[in-house]
Structures are given as C-alpha cells and as structure tokens.
C-alpha cells in the first residue's frame, strides 16, 4: 500500500520560537507566528516553543491563549533552552539590549521590537553583537511592522523605480489620543528609565523608520520641539516598576515627552517634517506619510491601509491628479498568498508578513531588513531630536 505523502509544511524543518513579553506586542507577534505557516509556503516551520513573563499566572494564561507550548518566568532560562532557535523580544525598551546581546551570544536568532533600545550606546552594543553573530550564522531584525503593510511596500517599490523622480519633501504624522485624560494612570510608557522617551520613541520611531525606508536614504539632521502636557499622573497600584508602595498610593512624575515636532533634512537635501503625539483628541492610531518628488507624489494613510494614493506629474494637466490604488492585487507585495482582489487586509497581517520575511531570511542566510544597524540609525535620529530640544531647537546633525 502506498504511504501517504507528507505535506510541504511537515517536511520543512522547524524554527522554534521563544518570546519574551506577552502583552499587546506579545499578542500581535504571537498572531504572526501562529498564522504565517498557514498562509505562506515557508522554508522553515515556525513552532511556538516558549513564552516568558515575570507573572507566572499571567504568562501561563497567555501561553494557553496564544498557543505556546511552554511558559517561563526568567528570560535567561528561555534564552538557554535547547528547543529555542529564535528569541522574539516584546518587552519595554530598558531590557532590549541585555536580552538581545545574551540571545545572540547563546547562538539564537533575534527579533526585537522597536525602538531598538533606549539609548544610542545600547543600540550600538546591540548592532555590534548582531554583526559579530552574523558571522556565526545568527541573524537579527528590528520589528518595524509598518514596512510590511502591502501599500507601503508598494510605495517603496515605486520610489525605487523612480516614479517620484528627485525627492523634495517628506511629511509624516503619527497621532493618538490615549493620554488626553489627565487622570489616565502612570504606566511604564511614561517613565524614561523604562521607555527611553515618550511619543518620540513610541510613535516617532515608526515614522522615522518609514520615512527613511520609503525615501531610500537617511536623515542627516533635525530641528525639534517636544512638550509634556501633563507632568504628574495617578499611579495604578505598584504597577510602575521601581516605585515604592507608598509612592504608588498617590501620583508620580511623567518623565517623557507627550508630543514631538521636528523638521529634518535627508542626505539628498530633501526636506522632512514629523509630528508624533499621544494628545491628538479623536485620533486613535492615525499614521500618515506623503512623499513629493519632481515627477510625482505618493501618500499613505494607515486608517485606509489597503490604499495608496499616487500622482504622476508627467501626465497632461487636463486629466492628472491623485489616483487611488487599491493594493489588493496578487502581484502587489505579500498579497499572492491572501484573498481575491478587493478583499482587504488589516493591522495584524503586518506581523504575519514580518514573520515571513524573517523566516525566509534565516533559511537563506540573507541579512534581514530592517537590521539592527537600521535600528541604530533610527536611535541616532531620536537622540538628535532630544539634543536639538536641549539646545533650543538648534539644527542638530546626525552622525552616520
């Protein structure tokens, strides 16, 4: 009797994932790892080996909910596990460097959430560790998931093809409103020692990376303003790390920015403007970016993430204008594996695409993008913004 053939998925060697962190980003990354092998034909088969968090009961609930085989309460134990090939870091920024460097030293591949670190020095150490590890076959990538929206991937392709000609302007905004209420409690995202910065690193890092990625060149300098609108907030018990029970009974100081505005210049001379805030009343997750060149323009809005708007300046003015491209065709980036044309994707699919790209890079031994070096470049921009603020908005060049 003929034996049943194994499926392609079963034949693919496993890529065993260990994740540190299980909250918002942990859930998003879990969705990506859990789904990617069911959508794309992959050269390695992701396996959810273990998830880690300090609260044993909570991390076990997360493991059960998201399909992880085991739970750990110490990230060092997770890094040392023989059944983990890749460490996915979804923790606050103050622990990124220590976990990533240790994981690379232990022979693991690494995916690290953005921003790469809390300081340039930490990001430099991580980038050096990744460069050294690459010679041993370990790869490292930063989780800038908005690169993986099919519409932004198409925009990058169109810029690279020369559709915009010489770049003149980039303007990017990322607006949220979850801190508008002054009674919203103090969380780790509002403490510099854990988050590194506020809206600047949380939201600004995304639009900095996306702007540089779409433009195909780095920023060379910035001039900036930041503001903290509410400087003291009530504490939610002792949830904020490092605060005593006595302090936690009242209020605590917000030690990061609430909003950041800055202008910049790309190495080509193109001008850029950026706005990142968590105080834009009515805006929940509004990211928008527009690029203008001498031959055309592109515009993307995350609230319409299946669409890209394109103006071709070489067309006759009698019928030229911005056209809406519905980015759902099978020859658009990532979409050959999904639904028929016109059936849109969502936020969670960016993490599926991120997982696909990293698995394929690992299988082929190809440097993934964005690399830790790319994350370091974004960190340098964040640091230059803060330096510019300290110098009263003097134009601050960025070391390359």
Coordinates of C-alpha atoms in Angstrom, one line a residue:
X1 CA 0.0 0.0 0.0
X2 CA 1.3 3.4 -0.9
X3 CA 2.3 5.6 2.0
X4 CA 0.6 9.0 2.3
X5 CA 2.9 11.8 1.3
X6 CA 3.9 14.3 3.9
X7 CA 2.8 17.9 3.4
X8 CA 5.3 20.5 2.4
X9 CA 4.8 22.2 5.8
X10 CA 5.6 18.9 7.6
X11 CA 8.8 18.5 5.6
X12 CA 10.0 22.0 6.4
X13 CA 12.5 21.9 9.3
X14 CA 11.2 23.7 12.4
X15 CA 12.2 27.2 13.5
X16 CA 11.4 27.1 17.3
X17 CA 10.4 30.5 18.7
X18 CA 10.9 31.8 22.2
X19 CA 9.2 35.1 23.1
X20 CA 9.9 37.4 25.9
X21 CA 6.8 39.5 26.8
X22 CA 3.1 38.7 26.4
X23 CA 1.1 41.9 26.5
X24 CA 0.0 44.0 23.5
X25 CA 3.0 43.3 21.3
X26 CA 3.4 39.8 22.5
X27 CA -0.2 39.1 21.4
X28 CA 0.5 40.7 18.0
X29 CA 3.7 38.7 17.4
X30 CA 2.0 35.5 18.6
X31 CA -0.6 36.1 16.0
X32 CA 2.1 36.5 13.3
X33 CA 4.0 33.4 14.3
X34 CA 0.8 31.3 14.7
X35 CA -0.6 32.3 11.3
X36 CA 2.4 32.7 8.9
X37 CA 2.9 29.0 8.2
X38 CA -0.8 28.5 7.4
X39 CA -0.7 31.3 4.7
X40 CA 2.8 31.2 3.1
X41 CA 4.8 28.3 1.9
X42 CA 7.9 28.6 4.1
X43 CA 11.3 27.0 4.1
X44 CA 11.2 26.7 7.9
X45 CA 8.2 25.9 10.0
X46 CA 7.6 28.3 13.0
X47 CA 6.9 26.4 16.2
X48 CA 5.7 28.4 19.3
X49 CA 8.1 26.7 21.8
X50 CA 8.0 29.0 24.9
X51 CA 6.8 32.4 26.1
X52 CA 8.3 34.3 29.0
X53 CA 6.9 36.9 31.5
X54 CA 7.5 37.7 35.2
X55 CA 4.0 37.0 36.4
X56 CA 3.7 33.2 36.3
X57 CA -0.1 33.0 36.3
X58 CA -0.4 35.7 33.6
X59 CA 2.2 34.2 31.4
X60 CA 0.7 30.8 31.6
X61 CA -2.7 32.2 30.6
X62 CA -1.0 33.9 27.7
X63 CA 0.7 30.7 26.7
X64 CA -2.7 28.9 26.7
X65 CA -4.5 31.7 24.8
X66 CA -1.9 32.1 22.1
X67 CA -0.8 28.5 21.6
X68 CA 2.7 28.5 23.2
X69 CA 3.9 25.0 24.3
X70 CA 5.7 26.2 27.5
X71 CA 6.0 29.2 29.8
X72 CA 9.0 30.7 31.6
X73 CA 9.3 33.4 34.2
X74 CA 13.0 34.2 33.7
X75 CA 14.2 35.4 30.2
X76 CA 17.6 33.9 30.9
X77 CA 16.0 30.4 31.2
X78 CA 14.2 31.0 27.9
X79 CA 17.4 32.0 26.2
X80 CA 19.2 28.9 27.4
X81 CA 16.5 26.5 26.2
X82 CA 17.7 23.9 23.7
X83 CA 14.3 24.0 22.0
X84 CA 14.5 27.7 21.1
X85 CA 16.2 28.8 17.8
X86 CA 14.9 32.4 17.8
X87 CA 14.3 34.9 20.6
X88 CA 11.5 37.4 20.0
X89 CA 11.8 40.4 22.3
X90 CA 8.5 42.2 23.1
X91 CA 9.5 43.9 26.3
X92 CA 9.9 47.6 27.3
X93 CA 13.0 49.2 25.9
X94 CA 15.1 49.1 29.0
X95 CA 15.6 45.3 28.7
X96 CA 16.1 45.1 24.9
X97 CA 19.9 45.3 24.9
X98 CA 20.6 42.8 27.7
X99 CA 18.2 40.2 26.3
X100 CA 19.3 40.6 22.6
X101 CA 23.0 40.5 23.3
X102 CA 22.6 37.4 25.5
X103 CA 20.4 35.7 23.0
X104 CA 22.9 36.3 20.1
X105 CA 25.8 35.1 22.3
X106 CA 23.7 31.9 23.0
X107 CA 23.5 31.2 19.3
X108 CA 19.9 32.3 18.8
X109 CA 18.4 34.5 16.0
X110 CA 16.7 37.6 17.4
X111 CA 13.7 39.7 16.5
X112 CA 13.5 42.8 18.7
X113 CA 10.6 45.3 18.9
X114 CA 11.1 49.0 18.1
X115 CA 12.7 51.2 19.1
X116 CA 15.8 49.1 19.2
X117 CA 17.0 50.4 22.6
X118 CA 16.6 53.3 25.0
X119 CA 20.0 55.0 24.1
X120 CA 22.4 55.2 21.2
X121 CA 25.0 53.4 23.3
X122 CA 22.7 50.4 23.9
X123 CA 21.8 50.3 20.3
X124 CA 25.5 50.4 19.3
X125 CA 26.2 47.5 21.5
X126 CA 23.3 45.6 20.0
X127 CA 24.4 46.4 16.5
X128 CA 27.9 45.2 17.2
X129 CA 26.6 42.0 18.7
X130 CA 24.4 41.4 15.7
X131 CA 27.3 42.0 13.3
X132 CA 29.5 39.6 15.2
X133 CA 26.7 37.0 15.4
X134 CA 26.0 37.2 11.7
X135 CA 29.5 35.7 11.0
X136 CA 28.3 32.7 13.1
X137 CA 25.0 32.4 11.2
X138 CA 22.7 34.2 13.7
X139 CA 20.5 36.9 12.2
X140 CA 18.9 39.9 14.0
X141 CA 16.0 42.1 12.8
X142 CA 14.0 45.1 14.3
X143 CA 10.2 44.9 14.3
X144 CA 9.2 48.0 12.3
X145 CA 6.0 46.4 11.2
X146 CA 4.6 49.3 9.1
X147 CA 7.2 48.4 6.4
X148 CA 5.1 45.2 6.0
X149 CA 1.8 46.9 5.0
X150 CA 1.4 45.9 1.3
X151 CA 0.7 49.6 0.4
X152 CA 3.9 50.9 2.0
X153 CA 5.9 48.0 0.4
X154 CA 4.4 49.0 -2.9
X155 CA 5.3 52.7 -2.2
X156 CA 8.9 51.7 -1.6
X157 CA 9.0 49.7 -4.9
X158 CA 7.6 52.7 -6.8
X159 CA 10.1 55.1 -5.3
X160 CA 12.9 52.7 -6.1
X161 CA 11.6 52.6 -9.7
X162 CA 12.0 56.3 -10.0
X163 CA 8.3 57.1 -10.2
X164 CA 8.7 60.2 -8.0
X165 CA 11.9 61.4 -9.6
X166 CA 14.1 63.6 -7.4
X167 CA 12.7 63.7 -3.9
X168 CA 11.8 67.2 -2.5
X169 CA 9.6 66.7 0.6
X170 CA 8.5 64.0 3.1
X171 CA 5.9 64.8 5.7
X172 CA 4.9 62.2 8.3
X173 CA 2.5 62.3 11.3
X174 CA 1.5 59.7 13.9
X175 CA -1.4 60.8 16.1
X176 CA -3.0 59.1 19.1
X177 CA -5.2 60.4 21.9
X178 CA -4.9 57.8 24.7
X179 CA -3.3 60.3 27.2
X180 CA -5.7 63.2 26.7
X181 CA -7.4 62.4 30.0
X182 CA -5.1 63.8 32.8
X183 CA -6.4 61.1 35.1
X184 CA -5.1 58.3 32.9
X185 CA -2.7 56.4 35.1
X186 CA 1.1 56.5 35.0
X187 CA 2.4 53.4 33.2
X188 CA 5.9 52.3 32.1
X189 CA 5.5 54.1 28.8
X190 CA 5.6 57.4 30.7
X191 CA 8.8 56.7 32.6
X192 CA 12.1 57.5 30.9
X193 CA 14.1 54.8 32.7
X194 CA 11.8 52.1 31.1
X195 CA 10.6 53.6 27.9
X196 CA 13.6 55.8 26.9
X197 CA 11.3 58.6 25.6
X198 CA 7.5 59.1 25.1
X199 CA 5.7 59.8 21.9
X200 CA 9.1 60.4 20.3
X201 CA 10.3 56.8 20.7
X202 CA 6.9 55.1 20.8
X203 CA 5.3 56.7 17.7
X204 CA 8.1 58.8 16.2
X205 CA 10.4 55.8 15.7
X206 CA 7.8 54.3 13.4
X207 CA 7.5 57.3 11.1
X208 CA 11.3 58.0 11.2
X209 CA 12.0 54.4 10.0
X210 CA 9.1 54.5 7.5
X211 CA 10.3 57.9 6.0
X212 CA 13.9 56.8 5.7
X213 CA 12.8 53.4 4.3
X214 CA 10.4 54.9 1.6
X215 CA 12.9 57.6 0.7
X216 CA 15.7 55.2 0.4
X217 CA 18.1 57.5 2.3
X218 CA 18.8 58.6 5.9
X219 CA 18.1 61.8 7.6
X220 CA 21.2 64.0 8.1
X221 CA 19.9 66.4 10.7
X222 CA 16.9 67.7 12.7
X223 CA 15.5 70.7 14.5
X224 CA 12.9 69.9 17.2
X225 CA 10.4 70.8 19.8
X226 CA 8.9 68.5 22.5
X227 CA 6.3 69.0 25.2
X228 CA 4.9 67.2 28.2
X229 CA 1.4 68.5 28.8
X230 CA 0.5 66.6 32.0
X231 CA 3.6 66.2 34.2
X232 CA 2.0 64.2 37.1
X233 CA -0.4 61.3 36.9
X234 CA -2.1 58.9 39.3
X235 CA -0.5 55.6 39.9
X236 CA -2.2 52.3 39.2
X237 CA -1.1 50.4 42.3
X238 CA 2.5 49.4 42.2
X239 CA 2.5 48.5 38.5
X240 CA 5.1 51.1 37.6
X241 CA 8.4 49.3 38.2
X242 CA 10.8 51.0 40.6
X243 CA 8.1 52.9 42.6
X244 CA 7.5 52.1 46.3
X245 CA 4.1 51.1 47.6
X246 CA 4.0 54.5 49.5
X247 CA 4.7 56.5 46.3
X248 CA 2.2 54.3 44.4
X249 CA -0.6 55.3 46.7
X250 CA -0.6 58.8 45.1
X251 CA 0.8 60.2 42.0
X252 CA 4.1 60.1 40.0
X253 CA 6.1 62.3 37.7
X254 CA 5.8 61.8 33.9
X255 CA 9.4 61.8 32.7
X256 CA 9.0 61.6 29.0
X257 CA 7.5 63.8 26.2
X258 CA 3.9 63.8 25.3
X259 CA 4.4 65.2 21.8
X260 CA 7.3 65.8 19.5
X261 CA 7.5 68.1 16.4
X262 CA 10.6 68.2 14.3
X263 CA 11.9 69.1 10.8
X264 CA 14.7 67.3 9.1
X265 CA 16.8 67.1 6.0
X266 CA 17.7 64.0 4.1
X267 CA 21.2 63.4 2.7
X268 CA 20.0 64.3 -0.8
X269 CA 18.7 67.7 0.5
X270 CA 15.1 66.8 0.6
X271 CA 13.1 68.3 3.5
X272 CA 11.0 66.5 6.0
X273 CA 8.6 67.2 8.8
X274 CA 7.4 64.9 11.6
X275 CA 4.7 65.1 14.3
X276 CA 4.2 62.4 16.9
X277 CA 1.7 62.9 19.8
X278 CA -0.5 61.0 22.2
X279 CA -2.7 64.1 22.7
X280 CA -4.4 64.4 19.3
X281 CA -8.0 64.2 20.6
X282 CA -10.1 61.9 18.5
X283 CA -7.2 60.3 16.7
X284 CA -6.7 56.6 17.7
X285 CA -3.9 55.4 15.5
X286 CA -3.6 57.9 12.7
X287 CA -0.3 57.4 10.8
X288 CA 0.0 59.3 7.5
X289 CA 3.0 59.9 5.2
X290 CA 3.4 61.7 2.0
X291 CA 6.4 62.0 -0.4
X292 CA 6.7 64.6 -3.1
X293 CA 9.2 64.4 -6.0
X294 CA 9.7 66.4 -9.2
X295 CA 8.0 63.6 -11.2
X296 CA 5.2 62.5 -8.8
X297 CA 3.9 62.1 -5.3
X298 CA 2.7 59.2 -3.0
X299 CA 0.5 59.3 0.1
X300 CA -0.4 56.6 2.6
X301 CA -2.9 56.7 5.5
X302 CA -2.9 53.8 8.0
X303 CA -6.6 54.3 8.6
X304 CA -7.0 53.3 4.9
X305 CA -4.2 50.8 4.8
X306 CA -5.3 48.9 1.7
X307 CA -5.0 52.1 -0.4
X308 CA -2.1 54.1 -1.8
X309 CA -2.5 57.5 -3.5
X310 CA -0.3 58.3 -6.4
X311 CA 0.1 61.4 -8.6
X312 CA 2.1 61.2 -11.8
X313 CA 3.3 64.6 -12.7
X314 CA 4.4 63.6 -16.2
X315 CA 0.7 63.2 -17.3
X316 CA -1.1 66.1 -19.0
X317 CA -2.6 68.5 -16.6
X318 CA -6.0 68.2 -18.2
X319 CA -6.5 64.8 -16.5
X320 CA -3.7 64.5 -14.0
X321 CA -4.4 64.1 -10.3
X322 CA -4.0 61.8 -7.3
X323 CA -5.3 58.3 -8.2
X324 CA -6.4 55.7 -5.7
X325 CA -4.6 52.4 -6.0
X326 CA -6.4 49.6 -4.2
X327 CA -3.5 47.5 -3.0
X328 CA -5.1 44.0 -3.1
X329 CA -3.9 42.6 -6.4
X330 CA -1.9 39.3 -6.3
X331 CA 1.1 41.0 -7.8
X332 CA 1.2 43.6 -5.0
X333 CA 3.6 42.8 -2.2
X334 CA 2.6 39.9 0.1
X335 CA -0.8 39.5 -1.5
X336 CA -0.3 36.4 -3.7
X337 CA -1.0 34.3 -0.5
X338 CA -4.1 36.1 0.7
X339 CA -7.6 36.8 -0.6
X340 CA -9.1 37.6 -4.0
X341 CA -8.6 41.2 -5.3
X342 CA -10.7 43.8 -3.3
X343 CA -10.6 41.8 -0.1
X344 CA -8.6 43.9 2.3
X345 CA -6.1 43.1 5.0
X346 CA -5.6 44.6 8.5
X347 CA -3.1 45.6 11.1
X348 CA -2.4 42.1 12.3
X349 CA -1.3 41.0 8.9
X350 CA 1.8 43.2 9.2
X351 CA 3.1 40.8 11.8
X352 CA 2.4 37.8 9.6
X353 CA 4.4 39.4 6.9
X354 CA 7.2 40.3 9.3
X355 CA 7.4 36.7 10.4
X356 CA 7.5 35.5 6.8
X357 CA 10.3 37.8 5.8
X358 CA 12.4 36.8 8.8
X359 CA 11.9 33.1 8.3
X360 CA 12.9 33.4 4.7
X361 CA 16.0 35.4 5.6
X362 CA 17.1 32.8 8.2
X363 CA 16.5 30.0 5.7
X364 CA 18.6 31.7 3.0
X365 CA 21.2 33.2 5.3
X366 CA 20.3 36.6 3.9
X367 CA 20.7 39.7 6.1
X368 CA 17.1 40.7 7.2
X369 CA 15.7 44.2 6.9
X370 CA 15.4 46.3 9.0
X371 CA 18.6 45.2 10.6
X372 CA 20.0 46.2 14.0
X373 CA 22.1 48.7 12.1
X374 CA 18.9 50.3 10.7
X375 CA 17.5 50.4 14.3
X376 CA 20.7 52.1 15.4
X377 CA 20.2 54.8 12.7
X378 CA 16.7 55.4 14.0
X379 CA 18.1 55.6 17.5
X380 CA 20.5 58.3 16.4
X381 CA 17.7 60.4 14.9
X382 CA 15.7 60.1 18.2
X383 CA 18.8 61.2 20.1
X384 CA 19.4 64.1 17.7
X385 CA 15.8 65.2 18.3
X386 CA 16.3 65.3 22.1
X387 CA 19.6 67.1 21.7
X388 CA 18.0 69.7 19.5
X389 CA 15.3 70.3 22.1
X390 CA 18.0 70.7 24.8
X391 CA 19.8 73.3 22.5
X392 CA 16.6 75.2 22.0
X393 CA 15.9 73.8 18.5
X394 CA 19.4 74.4 17.0
X395 CA 19.8 72.3 13.9
X396 CA 21.5 69.1 15.1
X397 CA 23.4 67.0 12.6
X398 CA 23.3 63.2 12.9
X399 CA 26.4 61.1 12.9
X400 CA 26.4 58.3 10.2

